[in-house]
PDB file of C-alpha atoms in Angstrom:
ATOM      1  CA  MET A   1    -133.122 -76.471  82.618  1.00  0.00           C
ATOM      2  CA  PHE A   2    -132.319 -74.246  79.625  1.00  0.00           C
ATOM      3  CA  SER A   3    -131.573 -75.322  76.082  1.00  0.00           C
ATOM      4  CA  PHE A   4    -128.315 -74.454  74.387  1.00  0.00           C
ATOM      5  CA  GLU A   5    -130.199 -72.106  72.050  1.00  0.00           C
ATOM      6  CA  GLN A   6    -131.761 -70.248  74.996  1.00  0.00           C
ATOM      7  CA  LEU A   7    -128.359 -69.803  76.619  1.00  0.00           C
ATOM      8  CA  ILE A   8    -126.837 -68.517  73.376  1.00  0.00           C
ATOM      9  CA  ALA A   9    -129.761 -66.091  72.950  1.00  0.00           C
ATOM     10  CA  ALA A  10    -129.343 -64.873  76.546  1.00  0.00           C
ATOM     11  CA  PHE A  11    -125.627 -64.356  75.921  1.00  0.00           C
ATOM     12  CA  PHE A  12    -126.229 -62.213  72.850  1.00  0.00           C
ATOM     13  CA  ILE A  13    -129.010 -60.270  74.572  1.00  0.00           C
ATOM     14  CA  SER A  14    -126.633 -59.550  77.448  1.00  0.00           C
ATOM     15  CA  LEU A  15    -123.810 -58.613  75.091  1.00  0.00           C
ATOM     16  CA  ALA A  16    -125.958 -56.311  72.950  1.00  0.00           C
ATOM     17  CA  THR A  17    -127.488 -54.637  75.985  1.00  0.00           C
ATOM     18  CA  ALA A  18    -124.101 -54.016  77.606  1.00  0.00           C
ATOM     19  CA  VAL A  19    -122.700 -52.579  74.372  1.00  0.00           C
ATOM     20  CA  LEU A  20    -125.730 -50.323  73.900  1.00  0.00           C
ATOM     21  CA  VAL A  21    -125.848 -48.970  77.466  1.00  0.00           C
ATOM     22  CA  THR A  22    -122.092 -48.420  77.833  1.00  0.00           C
ATOM     23  CA  PRO A  23    -122.118 -44.966  76.166  1.00  0.00           C
ATOM     24  CA  LEU A  24    -125.040 -43.939  78.380  1.00  0.00           C
ATOM     25  CA  ILE A  25    -123.243 -45.144  81.496  1.00  0.00           C
ATOM     26  CA  LYS A  26    -120.125 -43.264  80.366  1.00  0.00           C
ATOM     27  CA  LYS A  27    -122.146 -40.039  80.110  1.00  0.00           C
ATOM     28  CA  LEU A  28    -123.690 -40.730  83.514  1.00  0.00           C
ATOM     29  CA  ALA A  29    -120.242 -41.253  85.043  1.00  0.00           C
ATOM     30  CA  PHE A  30    -119.054 -37.860  83.788  1.00  0.00           C
ATOM     31  CA  ARG A  31    -122.293 -36.206  84.887  1.00  0.00           C
ATOM     32  CA  ILE A  32    -122.105 -37.472  88.494  1.00  0.00           C
ATOM     33  CA  GLY A  33    -118.331 -37.142  88.772  1.00  0.00           C
ATOM     34  CA  ALA A  34    -117.483 -40.846  88.887  1.00  0.00           C
ATOM     35  CA  ILE A  35    -114.160 -40.254  87.151  1.00  0.00           C
ATOM     36  CA  ASP A  36    -110.681 -41.668  87.551  1.00  0.00           C
ATOM     37  CA  TYR A  37    -107.942 -39.083  87.132  1.00  0.00           C
ATOM     38  CA  PRO A  38    -104.431 -39.936  85.947  1.00  0.00           C
ATOM     39  CA  ASN A  39    -101.583 -39.955  88.429  1.00  0.00           C
ATOM     40  CA  GLU A  40     -98.172 -41.578  88.812  1.00  0.00           C
ATOM     41  CA  ARG A  41     -99.763 -44.981  89.635  1.00  0.00           C
ATOM     42  CA  LYS A  42    -102.119 -45.063  86.621  1.00  0.00           C
ATOM     43  CA  ILE A  43    -101.378 -45.926  83.009  1.00  0.00           C
ATOM     44  CA  HIS A  44    -104.019 -43.659  81.471  1.00  0.00           C
ATOM     45  CA  VAL A  45    -103.071 -40.082  80.670  1.00  0.00           C
ATOM     46  CA  ARG A  46    -106.542 -38.500  80.651  1.00  0.00           C
ATOM     47  CA  ARG A  47    -109.560 -38.729  82.889  1.00  0.00           C
ATOM     48  CA  MET A  48    -111.536 -41.955  82.535  1.00  0.00           C
ATOM     49  CA  PRO A  49    -115.147 -42.640  83.474  1.00  0.00           C
ATOM     50  CA  ARG A  50    -115.860 -45.251  86.094  1.00  0.00           C
ATOM     51  CA  LEU A  51    -119.154 -47.191  86.485  1.00  0.00           C
ATOM     52  CA  GLY A  52    -118.261 -49.723  83.776  1.00  0.00           C
ATOM     53  CA  GLY A  53    -119.511 -52.490  86.041  1.00  0.00           C
ATOM     54  CA  LEU A  54    -122.975 -50.956  85.902  1.00  0.00           C
ATOM     55  CA  ALA A  55    -123.170 -51.593  82.141  1.00  0.00           C
ATOM     56  CA  ILE A  56    -122.155 -55.208  82.748  1.00  0.00           C
ATOM     57  CA  VAL A  57    -124.825 -55.604  85.439  1.00  0.00           C
ATOM     58  CA  ILE A  58    -127.502 -54.144  83.177  1.00  0.00           C
ATOM     59  CA  GLY A  59    -126.451 -56.490  80.367  1.00  0.00           C
ATOM     60  CA  THR A  60    -126.499 -59.465  82.713  1.00  0.00           C
ATOM     61  CA  ALA A  61    -129.943 -58.460  83.979  1.00  0.00           C
ATOM     62  CA  ALA A  62    -131.250 -58.336  80.402  1.00  0.00           C
ATOM     63  CA  GLY A  63    -130.083 -61.899  79.743  1.00  0.00           C
ATOM     64  CA  TYR A  64    -131.497 -62.973  83.081  1.00  0.00           C
ATOM     65  CA  LEU A  65    -134.885 -61.425  82.278  1.00  0.00           C
ATOM     66  CA  TYR A  66    -134.903 -63.320  79.003  1.00  0.00           C
ATOM     67  CA  LEU A  67    -134.232 -66.653  80.729  1.00  0.00           C
ATOM     68  CA  ARG A  68    -136.421 -65.965  83.778  1.00  0.00           C
ATOM     69  CA  PRO A  69    -135.052 -68.783  85.955  1.00  0.00           C
ATOM     70  CA  ASP A  70    -137.163 -70.023  88.836  1.00  0.00           C
ATOM     71  CA  SER A  71    -135.529 -70.394  92.241  1.00  0.00           C
ATOM     72  CA  ASP A  72    -136.583 -70.168  95.871  1.00  0.00           C
ATOM     73  CA  TYR A  73    -133.452 -68.090  96.484  1.00  0.00           C
ATOM     74  CA  LEU A  74    -133.985 -65.603  93.689  1.00  0.00           C
ATOM     75  CA  THR A  75    -135.138 -62.712  95.863  1.00  0.00           C
ATOM     76  CA  ALA A  76    -132.149 -63.035  98.188  1.00  0.00           C
ATOM     77  CA  ILE A  77    -129.728 -63.257  95.260  1.00  0.00           C
ATOM     78  CA  VAL A  78    -131.218 -60.157  93.620  1.00  0.00           C
ATOM     79  CA  ILE A  79    -131.090 -58.199  96.897  1.00  0.00           C
ATOM     80  CA  GLY A  80    -127.491 -59.286  97.491  1.00  0.00           C
ATOM     81  CA  ALA A  81    -126.556 -58.316  93.944  1.00  0.00           C
ATOM     82  CA  ALA A  82    -128.268 -54.937  94.360  1.00  0.00           C
ATOM     83  CA  ILE A  83    -126.205 -54.289  97.494  1.00  0.00           C
ATOM     84  CA  ILE A  84    -123.004 -55.145  95.617  1.00  0.00           C
ATOM     85  CA  VAL A  85    -124.010 -52.841  92.737  1.00  0.00           C
ATOM     86  CA  LEU A  86    -124.792 -50.013  95.155  1.00  0.00           C
ATOM     87  CA  VAL A  87    -121.447 -50.428  96.925  1.00  0.00           C
ATOM     88  CA  GLY A  88    -119.709 -50.446  93.528  1.00  0.00           C
ATOM     89  CA  ILE A  89    -121.442 -47.247  92.430  1.00  0.00           C
ATOM     90  CA  LEU A  90    -120.605 -45.551  95.731  1.00  0.00           C
ATOM     91  CA  ASP A  91    -116.992 -46.707  95.437  1.00  0.00           C
ATOM     92  CA  ASP A  92    -116.724 -45.385  91.881  1.00  0.00           C
ATOM     93  CA  LYS A  93    -118.139 -42.028  92.981  1.00  0.00           C
ATOM     94  CA  PHE A  94    -116.503 -41.584  96.398  1.00  0.00           C
ATOM     95  CA  SER A  95    -113.563 -44.080  96.468  1.00  0.00           C
ATOM     96  CA  LEU A  96    -114.705 -45.970  99.550  1.00  0.00           C
ATOM     97  CA  SER A  97    -112.153 -47.357 101.970  1.00  0.00           C
ATOM     98  CA  PRO A  98    -111.552 -51.111 101.894  1.00  0.00           C
ATOM     99  CA  LEU A  99    -113.385 -51.413 105.229  1.00  0.00           C
ATOM    100  CA  TRP A 100    -116.613 -49.948 103.819  1.00  0.00           C
ATOM    101  CA  LYS A 101    -116.377 -52.155 100.729  1.00  0.00           C
ATOM    102  CA  LEU A 102    -115.910 -55.193 102.972  1.00  0.00           C
ATOM    103  CA  ILE A 103    -118.909 -54.177 105.089  1.00  0.00           C
ATOM    104  CA  GLY A 104    -121.036 -53.906 101.935  1.00  0.00           C
ATOM    105  CA  GLN A 105    -119.868 -57.304 100.719  1.00  0.00           C
ATOM    106  CA  LEU A 106    -120.592 -58.873 104.100  1.00  0.00           C
ATOM    107  CA  CYS A 107    -124.108 -57.361 104.066  1.00  0.00           C
ATOM    108  CA  ALA A 108    -124.749 -58.769 100.589  1.00  0.00           C
ATOM    109  CA  ALA A 109    -123.409 -62.188 101.569  1.00  0.00           C
ATOM    110  CA  SER A 110    -125.451 -62.166 104.781  1.00  0.00           C
ATOM    111  CA  VAL A 111    -128.667 -61.623 102.824  1.00  0.00           C
ATOM    112  CA  VAL A 112    -127.907 -64.560 100.525  1.00  0.00           C
ATOM    113  CA  VAL A 113    -126.691 -66.896 103.281  1.00  0.00           C
ATOM    114  CA  SER A 114    -129.688 -66.080 105.493  1.00  0.00           C
ATOM    115  CA  SER A 115    -131.969 -67.267 102.684  1.00  0.00           C
ATOM    116  CA  GLY A 116    -130.649 -70.787 103.231  1.00  0.00           C
ATOM    117  CA  LEU A 117    -128.747 -71.007  99.959  1.00  0.00           C
ATOM    118  CA  THR A 118    -125.751 -73.303 100.196  1.00  0.00           C
ATOM    119  CA  ILE A 119    -123.118 -74.282  97.699  1.00  0.00           C
TER     120      ILE A 119
END
């Protein structure tokens, strides 16, 4: 599989990438209007950018690209993850209803399950 040193390197690559892209993602969130506004149910008192999950995904992808694991299910996992990311971006921008988020999650899971991957 992977050595301990490879896993540590992948962790720090992921961490550094996420830290470096976070300010860019923040600017993108403001540019496209993916913003959370304060209200009586929120604890923040000023507008906050959304899309933070996108920085995490990009960081994770960087560590993944470093490790380059080999799996028969890799394509299905990447497609499923891309669907989840897309649903997350759309939710951050448009505040999707729970039904639409569930539909997106079911689509992503269907892609992975149809590949034959089992746990």
